[in-house]
Amino acid sequence: MSKEKFMQELLARLAEKKEWGIGPGSAVYYRDGFTSQGDSQLLDFIHNTNLHYHKSESDILIGSFLVIKKKCSNEIWSMCRFDADYLYRKFEEYGWNAVWKLIRPQLESGTKITENKIFSSINKYKTVKKHLIIRPLNYTDHQMELKNCIYRLCGDIALVLYIVFSNDSQGLNTSKIQRTTFQEWNTDEDAVWENALQNTCSMAPPRLYANPLDAEKAPYGKGAFMTAGHSVKIHSLQVPMLTTTQQVNGAIALFYPGVRERIAEIMGGSYYAVFISIHQCMIHRCGTISPRQIRIHLNDVNNAFSSDENLSRKIFCYDAVRKVFSSLD
């Protein structure tokens, strides 16, 4: 079956899925090269899709996509977008059941978000403030999608403001805060930022492991170096790993209040911080290894993994005397 015939049959089968709440005409197939003249909503869809998948701001759709709109209330719709080529590959490999396993969870997730009280109150800061967190992203790779978001830069790292809609067995369901939403809050940005960072720290406290292998199935208290009375012993040539209890987006730990200073105490002075992914940061005592050697290793690590996992291509240094944290040129 060709991709075009597959998509035609997929649309027909989706129209029969009444139990999924899909109405007539709710599923639309947009082909590669599609564009729109005068329809601002479709142009936004094209821009957002190209940015997400190809880091491009083109007005012409790159790739083919299935879009399903589902009415959740009188005023709110959820919209789910699927890469048509990916759906087709899964169909060829595993059949229709594999396609439904990709589509149905996304539809259910979209419905949960739009019915969520947090979503409907997103313009009210007092309602959403306890649901705000900070996540790290590589700025160079994500700068286009961040242009209308709230973030702060440190070297080539963007610390981005997110809202958590739900936290369940499938993980956090989050979205970046758009600047238009932030402006509705009419609240000082520093206050919002401090609150979000505190929320993040409470949700995922920092952990420092003398050996990266210690992080595997680690008890909650292991590596809790910021806890009063908790001692962490790091030998002179050890390279400890910094992350969080969740170990997902754990590199944010180095930006928690007091963490950099505490690590300097443990390491006995200044140190290099190397973000080997969005999840971890490796700590090297200054003087034990050259930045050149670190850079070679970091390049190898970044090349070995997906760009979505890469956080930085720079080496950072904390100067314990001046108490300054910055990237090296």
mmCIF file of N, CA, C and O in Angstrom, residues 227-294:
data_model
loop_
_atom_site.group_PDB
_atom_site.id
_atom_site.type_symbol
_atom_site.label_atom_id
_atom_site.label_comp_id
_atom_site.label_asym_id
_atom_site.label_seq_id
_atom_site.Cartn_x
_atom_site.Cartn_y
_atom_site.Cartn_z
ATOM 1 N N THR A 227 21.928 18.806 51.922
ATOM 2 C CA THR A 227 21.255 18.578 53.193
ATOM 3 C C THR A 227 22.199 18.869 54.352
ATOM 4 O O THR A 227 23.366 18.459 54.335
ATOM 5 N N ALA A 228 21.715 19.566 55.359
ATOM 6 C CA ALA A 228 22.538 19.916 56.518
ATOM 7 C C ALA A 228 23.089 18.654 57.174
ATOM 8 O O ALA A 228 22.353 17.695 57.431
ATOM 9 N N GLY A 229 24.388 18.657 57.419
ATOM 10 C CA GLY A 229 25.030 17.535 58.080
ATOM 11 C C GLY A 229 25.393 16.386 57.163
ATOM 12 O O GLY A 229 26.013 15.419 57.595
ATOM 13 N N HIS A 230 25.019 16.487 55.890
ATOM 14 C CA HIS A 230 25.333 15.412 54.948
ATOM 15 C C HIS A 230 26.695 15.683 54.316
ATOM 16 O O HIS A 230 26.931 16.726 53.736
ATOM 17 N N SER A 231 27.597 14.724 54.429
ATOM 18 C CA SER A 231 28.944 14.906 53.886
ATOM 19 C C SER A 231 29.123 14.051 52.636
ATOM 20 O O SER A 231 28.661 12.912 52.578
ATOM 21 N N VAL A 232 29.781 14.630 51.638
ATOM 22 C CA VAL A 232 30.103 13.903 50.415
ATOM 23 C C VAL A 232 31.616 13.920 50.257
ATOM 24 O O VAL A 232 32.227 14.987 50.231
ATOM 25 N N LYS A 233 32.229 12.743 50.180
ATOM 26 C CA LYS A 233 33.679 12.654 50.048
ATOM 27 C C LYS A 233 34.053 12.431 48.585
ATOM 28 O O LYS A 233 33.637 11.451 47.967
ATOM 29 N N ILE A 234 34.820 13.363 48.044
ATOM 30 C CA ILE A 234 35.283 13.274 46.665
ATOM 31 C C ILE A 234 36.806 13.232 46.673
ATOM 32 O O ILE A 234 37.462 14.147 47.173
ATOM 33 N N HIS A 235 37.372 12.167 46.143
ATOM 34 C CA HIS A 235 38.828 12.064 46.078
ATOM 35 C C HIS A 235 39.373 13.010 45.019
ATOM 36 O O HIS A 235 38.658 13.447 44.115
ATOM 37 N N SER A 236 40.646 13.313 45.102
ATOM 38 C CA SER A 236 41.244 14.373 44.295
ATOM 39 C C SER A 236 41.061 14.174 42.792
ATOM 40 O O SER A 236 40.907 15.144 42.047
ATOM 41 N N LEU A 237 41.105 12.935 42.314
ATOM 42 C CA LEU A 237 40.996 12.700 40.878
ATOM 43 C C LEU A 237 39.613 12.221 40.439
ATOM 44 O O LEU A 237 39.416 11.913 39.257
ATOM 45 N N GLN A 238 38.681 12.142 41.369
ATOM 46 C CA GLN A 238 37.332 11.722 40.999
ATOM 47 C C GLN A 238 36.608 12.828 40.234
ATOM 48 O O GLN A 238 36.863 14.024 40.436
ATOM 49 N N VAL A 239 35.704 12.418 39.375
ATOM 50 C CA VAL A 239 34.872 13.350 38.607
ATOM 51 C C VAL A 239 33.412 13.066 38.956
ATOM 52 O O VAL A 239 32.769 12.209 38.341
ATOM 53 N N PRO A 240 32.895 13.748 39.963
ATOM 54 C CA PRO A 240 31.523 13.481 40.394
ATOM 55 C C PRO A 240 30.495 13.954 39.370
ATOM 56 O O PRO A 240 30.782 14.814 38.532
ATOM 57 N N MET A 241 29.299 13.380 39.450
ATOM 58 C CA MET A 241 28.210 13.736 38.549
ATOM 59 C C MET A 241 27.107 14.448 39.320
ATOM 60 O O MET A 241 26.654 13.972 40.361
ATOM 61 N N LEU A 242 26.678 15.578 38.782
ATOM 62 C CA LEU A 242 25.578 16.337 39.374
ATOM 63 C C LEU A 242 24.315 16.091 38.562
ATOM 64 O O LEU A 242 24.320 16.164 37.334
ATOM 65 N N THR A 243 23.227 15.797 39.251
ATOM 66 C CA THR A 243 21.928 15.637 38.618
ATOM 67 C C THR A 243 20.857 15.919 39.674
ATOM 68 O O THR A 243 21.122 16.666 40.617
ATOM 69 N N THR A 244 19.677 15.369 39.489
ATOM 70 C CA THR A 244 18.603 15.521 40.477
ATOM 71 C C THR A 244 18.077 14.151 40.857
ATOM 72 O O THR A 244 18.457 13.136 40.267
ATOM 73 N N THR A 245 17.187 14.111 41.824
ATOM 74 C CA THR A 245 16.591 12.832 42.212
ATOM 75 C C THR A 245 15.832 12.204 41.053
ATOM 76 O O THR A 245 15.782 10.984 40.919
ATOM 77 N N GLN A 246 15.243 13.039 40.190
ATOM 78 C CA GLN A 246 14.496 12.513 39.048
ATOM 79 C C GLN A 246 15.428 12.042 37.934
ATOM 80 O O GLN A 246 15.059 11.193 37.117
ATOM 81 N N GLN A 247 16.626 12.642 37.856
ATOM 82 C CA GLN A 247 17.617 12.350 36.824
ATOM 83 C C GLN A 247 17.084 12.585 35.410
ATOM 84 O O GLN A 247 17.582 12.021 34.441
ATOM 85 N N VAL A 248 16.062 13.422 35.292
ATOM 86 C CA VAL A 248 15.528 13.859 33.999
ATOM 87 C C VAL A 248 15.630 15.376 33.971
ATOM 88 O O VAL A 248 15.154 16.042 34.901
ATOM 89 N N ASN A 249 16.266 15.927 32.946
ATOM 90 C CA ASN A 249 16.564 17.361 32.920
ATOM 91 C C ASN A 249 17.354 17.778 34.156
ATOM 92 O O ASN A 249 17.238 18.908 34.638
ATOM 93 N N GLY A 250 18.161 16.844 34.651
ATOM 94 C CA GLY A 250 18.863 17.050 35.916
ATOM 95 C C GLY A 250 19.965 18.075 35.898
ATOM 96 O O GLY A 250 20.441 18.496 36.957
ATOM 97 N N ALA A 251 20.386 18.516 34.699
ATOM 98 C CA ALA A 251 21.442 19.529 34.621
ATOM 99 C C ALA A 251 21.009 20.846 35.234
ATOM 100 O O ALA A 251 21.853 21.688 35.572
ATOM 101 N N ILE A 252 19.704 21.036 35.409
ATOM 102 C CA ILE A 252 19.200 22.277 36.007
ATOM 103 C C ILE A 252 19.714 22.447 37.430
ATOM 104 O O ILE A 252 19.757 23.568 37.962
ATOM 105 N N ALA A 253 20.153 21.356 38.055
ATOM 106 C CA ALA A 253 20.592 21.401 39.457
ATOM 107 C C ALA A 253 21.706 22.412 39.692
ATOM 108 O O ALA A 253 21.791 23.016 40.759
ATOM 109 N N LEU A 254 22.582 22.607 38.702
ATOM 110 C CA LEU A 254 23.707 23.531 38.899
ATOM 111 C C LEU A 254 23.239 24.984 38.983
ATOM 112 O O LEU A 254 23.998 25.858 39.400
ATOM 113 N N PHE A 255 21.989 25.239 38.628
ATOM 114 C CA PHE A 255 21.458 26.597 38.655
ATOM 115 C C PHE A 255 20.542 26.841 39.853
ATOM 116 O O PHE A 255 19.962 27.913 39.981
ATOM 117 N N TYR A 256 20.424 25.840 40.731
ATOM 118 C CA TYR A 256 19.681 26.030 41.966
ATOM 119 C C TYR A 256 20.466 26.951 42.900
ATOM 120 O O TYR A 256 21.707 26.962 42.879
ATOM 121 N N PRO A 257 19.780 27.701 43.753
ATOM 122 C CA PRO A 257 20.466 28.594 44.699
ATOM 123 C C PRO A 257 21.428 27.840 45.616
ATOM 124 O O PRO A 257 21.060 26.822 46.211
ATOM 125 N N GLY A 258 22.668 28.317 45.716
ATOM 126 C CA GLY A 258 23.639 27.769 46.648
ATOM 127 C C GLY A 258 24.380 26.536 46.181
ATOM 128 O O GLY A 258 25.376 26.128 46.817
ATOM 129 N N VAL A 259 23.958 25.925 45.081
ATOM 130 C CA VAL A 259 24.566 24.666 44.643
ATOM 131 C C VAL A 259 26.006 24.869 44.182
ATOM 132 O O VAL A 259 26.908 24.106 44.558
ATOM 133 N N ARG A 260 26.273 25.883 43.378
ATOM 134 C CA ARG A 260 27.629 26.085 42.858
ATOM 135 C C ARG A 260 28.622 26.344 43.994
ATOM 136 O O ARG A 260 29.746 25.845 43.976
ATOM 137 N N GLU A 261 28.180 27.130 44.962
ATOM 138 C CA GLU A 261 29.047 27.446 46.101
ATOM 139 C C GLU A 261 29.341 26.192 46.936
ATOM 140 O O GLU A 261 30.477 25.965 47.375
ATOM 141 N N ARG A 262 28.316 25.376 47.145
ATOM 142 C CA ARG A 262 28.494 24.159 47.941
ATOM 143 C C ARG A 262 29.428 23.173 47.237
ATOM 144 O O ARG A 262 30.278 22.545 47.875
ATOM 145 N N ILE A 263 29.316 23.055 45.930
ATOM 146 C CA ILE A 263 30.212 22.161 45.187
ATOM 147 C C ILE A 263 31.654 22.641 45.297
ATOM 148 O O ILE A 263 32.586 21.826 45.411
ATOM 149 N N ALA A 264 31.860 23.962 45.280
ATOM 150 C CA ALA A 264 33.217 24.494 45.436
ATOM 151 C C ALA A 264 33.808 24.086 46.783
ATOM 152 O O ALA A 264 35.006 23.768 46.882
ATOM 153 N N GLU A 265 32.989 24.076 47.830
ATOM 154 C CA GLU A 265 33.457 23.638 49.151
ATOM 155 C C GLU A 265 33.859 22.167 49.110
ATOM 156 O O GLU A 265 34.899 21.776 49.642
ATOM 157 N N ILE A 266 33.034 21.356 48.466
ATOM 158 C CA ILE A 266 33.307 19.914 48.394
ATOM 159 C C ILE A 266 34.539 19.630 47.544
ATOM 160 O O ILE A 266 35.374 18.780 47.896
ATOM 161 N N MET A 267 34.694 20.354 46.438
ATOM 162 C CA MET A 267 35.815 20.118 45.524
ATOM 163 C C MET A 267 37.096 20.805 45.989
ATOM 164 O O MET A 267 38.168 20.578 45.437
ATOM 165 N N GLY A 268 36.984 21.650 46.996
ATOM 166 C CA GLY A 268 38.169 22.318 47.529
ATOM 167 C C GLY A 268 38.632 23.496 46.696
ATOM 168 O O GLY A 268 39.816 23.849 46.709
ATOM 169 N N GLY A 269 37.725 24.114 45.962
ATOM 170 C CA GLY A 269 38.091 25.285 45.168
ATOM 171 C C GLY A 269 37.379 25.333 43.839
ATOM 172 O O GLY A 269 36.298 24.761 43.668
ATOM 173 N N SER A 270 37.993 26.018 42.880
ATOM 174 C CA SER A 270 37.384 26.227 41.565
ATOM 175 C C SER A 270 37.260 24.901 40.804
ATOM 176 O O SER A 270 38.019 23.955 41.037
ATOM 177 N N TYR A 271 36.293 24.869 39.882
ATOM 178 C CA TYR A 271 36.070 23.626 39.129
ATOM 179 C C TYR A 271 35.477 23.935 37.757
ATOM 180 O O TYR A 271 34.910 25.006 37.505
ATOM 181 N N TYR A 272 35.630 22.943 36.857
ATOM 182 C CA TYR A 272 34.991 23.001 35.546
ATOM 183 C C TYR A 272 33.678 22.228 35.613
ATOM 184 O O TYR A 272 33.616 21.154 36.241
ATOM 185 N N ALA A 273 32.663 22.766 34.962
ATOM 186 C CA ALA A 273 31.368 22.083 34.862
ATOM 187 C C ALA A 273 31.143 21.724 33.403
ATOM 188 O O ALA A 273 31.204 22.584 32.524
ATOM 189 N N VAL A 274 30.890 20.443 33.133
ATOM 190 C CA VAL A 274 30.736 19.952 31.762
ATOM 191 C C VAL A 274 29.367 19.282 31.647
ATOM 192 O O VAL A 274 29.110 18.245 32.273
ATOM 193 N N PHE A 275 28.489 19.868 30.850
ATOM 194 C CA PHE A 275 27.137 19.341 30.689
ATOM 195 C C PHE A 275 27.150 18.283 29.585
ATOM 196 O O PHE A 275 27.125 18.609 28.395
ATOM 197 N N ILE A 276 27.196 17.019 29.984
ATOM 198 C CA ILE A 276 27.263 15.940 29.001
ATOM 199 C C ILE A 276 25.892 15.618 28.414
ATOM 200 O O ILE A 276 25.791 14.862 27.443
ATOM 201 N N SER A 277 24.831 16.173 28.985
ATOM 202 C CA SER A 277 23.484 16.047 28.438
ATOM 203 C C SER A 277 22.590 17.003 29.209
ATOM 204 O O SER A 277 23.039 17.683 30.143
ATOM 205 N N ILE A 278 21.321 17.040 28.837
ATOM 206 C CA ILE A 278 20.371 17.855 29.597
ATOM 207 C C ILE A 278 20.117 17.252 30.974
ATOM 208 O O ILE A 278 19.545 17.911 31.839
ATOM 209 N N HIS A 279 20.600 16.020 31.182
ATOM 210 C CA HIS A 279 20.296 15.305 32.423
ATOM 211 C C HIS A 279 21.416 15.337 33.456
ATOM 212 O O HIS A 279 21.143 15.182 34.651
ATOM 213 N N GLN A 280 22.670 15.517 33.015
ATOM 214 C CA GLN A 280 23.790 15.440 33.953
ATOM 215 C C GLN A 280 24.852 16.490 33.667
ATOM 216 O O GLN A 280 24.991 16.968 32.547
ATOM 217 N N CYS A 281 25.613 16.758 34.724
ATOM 218 C CA CYS A 281 26.757 17.660 34.616
ATOM 219 C C CYS A 281 27.932 17.005 35.351
ATOM 220 O O CYS A 281 27.774 16.551 36.490
ATOM 221 N N MET A 282 29.084 16.940 34.698
ATOM 222 C CA MET A 282 30.270 16.363 35.318
ATOM 223 C C MET A 282 31.139 17.493 35.885
ATOM 224 O O MET A 282 31.281 18.553 35.263
ATOM 225 N N ILE A 283 31.727 17.245 37.042
ATOM 226 C CA ILE A 283 32.517 18.255 37.756
ATOM 227 C C ILE A 283 33.988 17.840 37.795
ATOM 228 O O ILE A 283 34.323 16.739 38.243
ATOM 229 N N HIS A 284 34.868 18.724 37.304
ATOM 230 C CA HIS A 284 36.321 18.478 37.308
ATOM 231 C C HIS A 284 37.005 19.546 38.161
ATOM 232 O O HIS A 284 36.770 20.742 37.953
ATOM 233 N N ARG A 285 37.853 19.128 39.071
ATOM 234 C CA ARG A 285 38.672 20.098 39.790
ATOM 235 C C ARG A 285 39.587 20.838 38.810
ATOM 236 O O ARG A 285 40.196 20.211 37.941
ATOM 237 N N CYS A 286 39.686 22.132 38.942
ATOM 238 C CA CYS A 286 40.628 22.885 38.105
ATOM 239 C C CYS A 286 42.053 22.429 38.434
ATOM 240 O O CYS A 286 42.408 22.267 39.618
ATOM 241 N N GLY A 287 42.847 22.222 37.413
ATOM 242 C CA GLY A 287 44.223 21.788 37.614
ATOM 243 C C GLY A 287 44.426 20.300 37.453
ATOM 244 O O GLY A 287 45.571 19.838 37.343
ATOM 245 N N THR A 288 43.325 19.521 37.417
ATOM 246 C CA THR A 288 43.474 18.065 37.272
ATOM 247 C C THR A 288 43.388 17.624 35.815
ATOM 248 O O THR A 288 43.784 16.501 35.478
ATOM 249 N N ILE A 289 42.865 18.492 34.958
ATOM 250 C CA ILE A 289 42.712 18.179 33.544
ATOM 251 C C ILE A 289 42.640 19.494 32.768
ATOM 252 O O ILE A 289 42.176 20.509 33.301
ATOM 253 N N SER A 290 43.103 19.479 31.541
ATOM 254 C CA SER A 290 43.092 20.716 30.754
ATOM 255 C C SER A 290 41.734 20.892 30.079
ATOM 256 O O SER A 290 41.079 19.909 29.712
ATOM 257 N N PRO A 291 41.301 22.143 29.896
ATOM 258 C CA PRO A 291 40.046 22.391 29.176
ATOM 259 C C PRO A 291 40.049 21.782 27.775
ATOM 260 O O PRO A 291 39.011 21.357 27.284
ATOM 261 N N ARG A 292 41.221 21.732 27.140
ATOM 262 C CA ARG A 292 41.308 21.142 25.807
ATOM 263 C C ARG A 292 40.903 19.666 25.829
ATOM 264 O O ARG A 292 40.146 19.199 24.967
ATOM 265 N N GLN A 293 41.396 18.932 26.812
ATOM 266 C CA GLN A 293 41.041 17.521 26.932
ATOM 267 C C GLN A 293 39.538 17.354 27.193
ATOM 268 O O GLN A 293 38.901 16.460 26.638
ATOM 269 N N ILE A 294 39.019 18.240 28.048
ATOM 270 C CA ILE A 294 37.581 18.173 28.350
ATOM 271 C C ILE A 294 36.767 18.437 27.097
ATOM 272 O O ILE A 294 35.773 17.751 26.820
#
